[in-house]
């Protein structure tokens, strides 16, 4: 019990340190990027503004203070859930991120659901079946999803279902139908990973000794597969699933730009071009917090499914 408490305390401290490292590191690195956000904000060059005007704006934004003082001031405002205001729009960063994350989660969530609807049946079917056609189908879907870029799939789908057959909207966020094309484009790439991962882990689990013992005890085939083998194969799949969620939380940049979907990835492209420091810093903070939270949830779920599973080792 004591060792478990020490380990969990260590993990909590590590996550806090990681959050601090990411926020301070990004805060410092942004200041070393080429370009002056003050000039970008004023939409002028150095020749059309007096040094006094530029310095007045710099002091108003707090850029005249030392880096550590700026970070502490930003951190104190974060404690009050105040991420500042965007240089581009003047709107609260938290509000803009909330709107953009909702749009991103529409694409990411729909794409993940579609990917699992394809991957789970194909992965389990190909692991249990000895038929060549089943394995060939699973390998074919995996190969297409892994080899073909999602943006190219999006372009093909746009050509067929938005131009030749004007059934679906091609750009913007206007109702549920707007999610279909980007979600399907994303789902094929995700499904290719989970089909192979689930099949390999299921085959490994089915070959273990305890499965043979369960067969010898007369336990039904369905119970052995779903209660023991399938459940036992989930921890590695959940680990990759968490990584997918974390990467998708950062935005599906290519698809959001391709379909002009106002997600967080597209928002960050504009923010970087405009040197919008508050928006970029808020994005890094929120995305890092989401990834840390997802990892904690994944570990709890994994330990519930496999109590003998500890950080990738089976004890």
Coordinates of N, CA, C and O in Angstrom, one line a residue, residues 3 39 60 72 85 88 98 101-102 111 118 153 185 201 236 248 259 281 283 292 297:
X3 N 4.0 1.5 -1.1 CA 4.7 1.6 -2.4 C 3.8 2.2 -3.4 O 4.2 3.0 -4.3
X39 N 4.4 44.8 -33.8 CA 4.2 45.3 -35.2 C 3.1 44.6 -35.9 O 2.4 45.2 -36.7
X60 N 2.0 48.4 -22.7 CA 0.6 48.0 -22.4 C 0.4 46.5 -22.3 O -0.3 46.0 -21.5
X72 N 5.1 34.7 -14.5 CA 4.4 34.6 -13.2 C 3.1 35.4 -13.3 O 2.0 34.9 -12.8
X85 N -6.6 37.9 -23.6 CA -7.4 38.2 -24.8 C -6.5 38.0 -26.1 O -5.3 38.3 -26.1
X88 N -5.6 38.9 -32.2 CA -6.2 39.0 -33.5 C -7.6 39.6 -33.4 O -8.0 40.4 -34.2
X98 N -12.6 27.3 -26.5 CA -13.8 26.5 -26.3 C -14.6 26.2 -27.5 O -15.0 25.1 -27.8
X101 N -12.3 24.0 -29.9 CA -12.2 22.6 -29.5 C -13.5 21.8 -29.7 O -13.5 20.6 -30.0
X102 N -14.6 22.5 -29.6 CA -15.9 21.8 -29.9 C -15.9 21.4 -31.3 O -16.4 20.3 -31.7
X111 N -14.6 10.7 -36.2 CA -13.6 9.9 -36.9 C -13.2 8.7 -36.1 O -13.1 7.6 -36.6
X118 N -15.2 0.2 -37.7 CA -14.5 -0.6 -38.8 C -13.4 -1.6 -38.2 O -13.4 -2.7 -38.5
X153 N -7.6 11.4 -49.4 CA -8.9 10.8 -49.2 C -10.0 11.8 -49.2 O -11.1 11.7 -49.8
X185 N -12.7 10.9 -43.8 CA -11.3 11.0 -44.2 C -10.3 10.6 -43.1 O -9.3 9.9 -43.3
X201 N -2.6 -8.4 -30.9 CA -2.8 -8.6 -29.4 C -3.7 -9.7 -29.1 O -3.5 -10.5 -28.2
X236 N -2.7 -2.6 -24.4 CA -1.9 -1.9 -25.4 C -2.8 -1.1 -26.4 O -2.4 0.0 -26.9
X248 N -5.2 14.1 -31.5 CA -6.4 14.7 -32.1 C -6.9 15.9 -31.3 O -7.4 16.8 -31.9
X259 N -11.1 21.5 -45.3 CA -12.6 21.7 -45.3 C -13.0 23.0 -44.7 O -14.2 23.2 -44.4
X281 N -0.3 30.3 -26.2 CA 0.0 29.9 -24.9 C -1.2 29.2 -24.3 O -1.1 28.2 -23.6
X283 N -3.6 27.6 -25.9 CA -3.7 26.4 -26.6 C -2.8 25.3 -26.0 O -3.2 24.2 -25.8
X292 N -2.6 15.1 -20.4 CA -2.3 14.6 -19.0 C -3.5 13.9 -18.4 O -3.4 12.8 -17.9
X297 N -6.6 8.9 -16.9 CA -7.8 8.1 -17.1 C -7.5 6.7 -17.7 O -8.0 5.7 -17.3

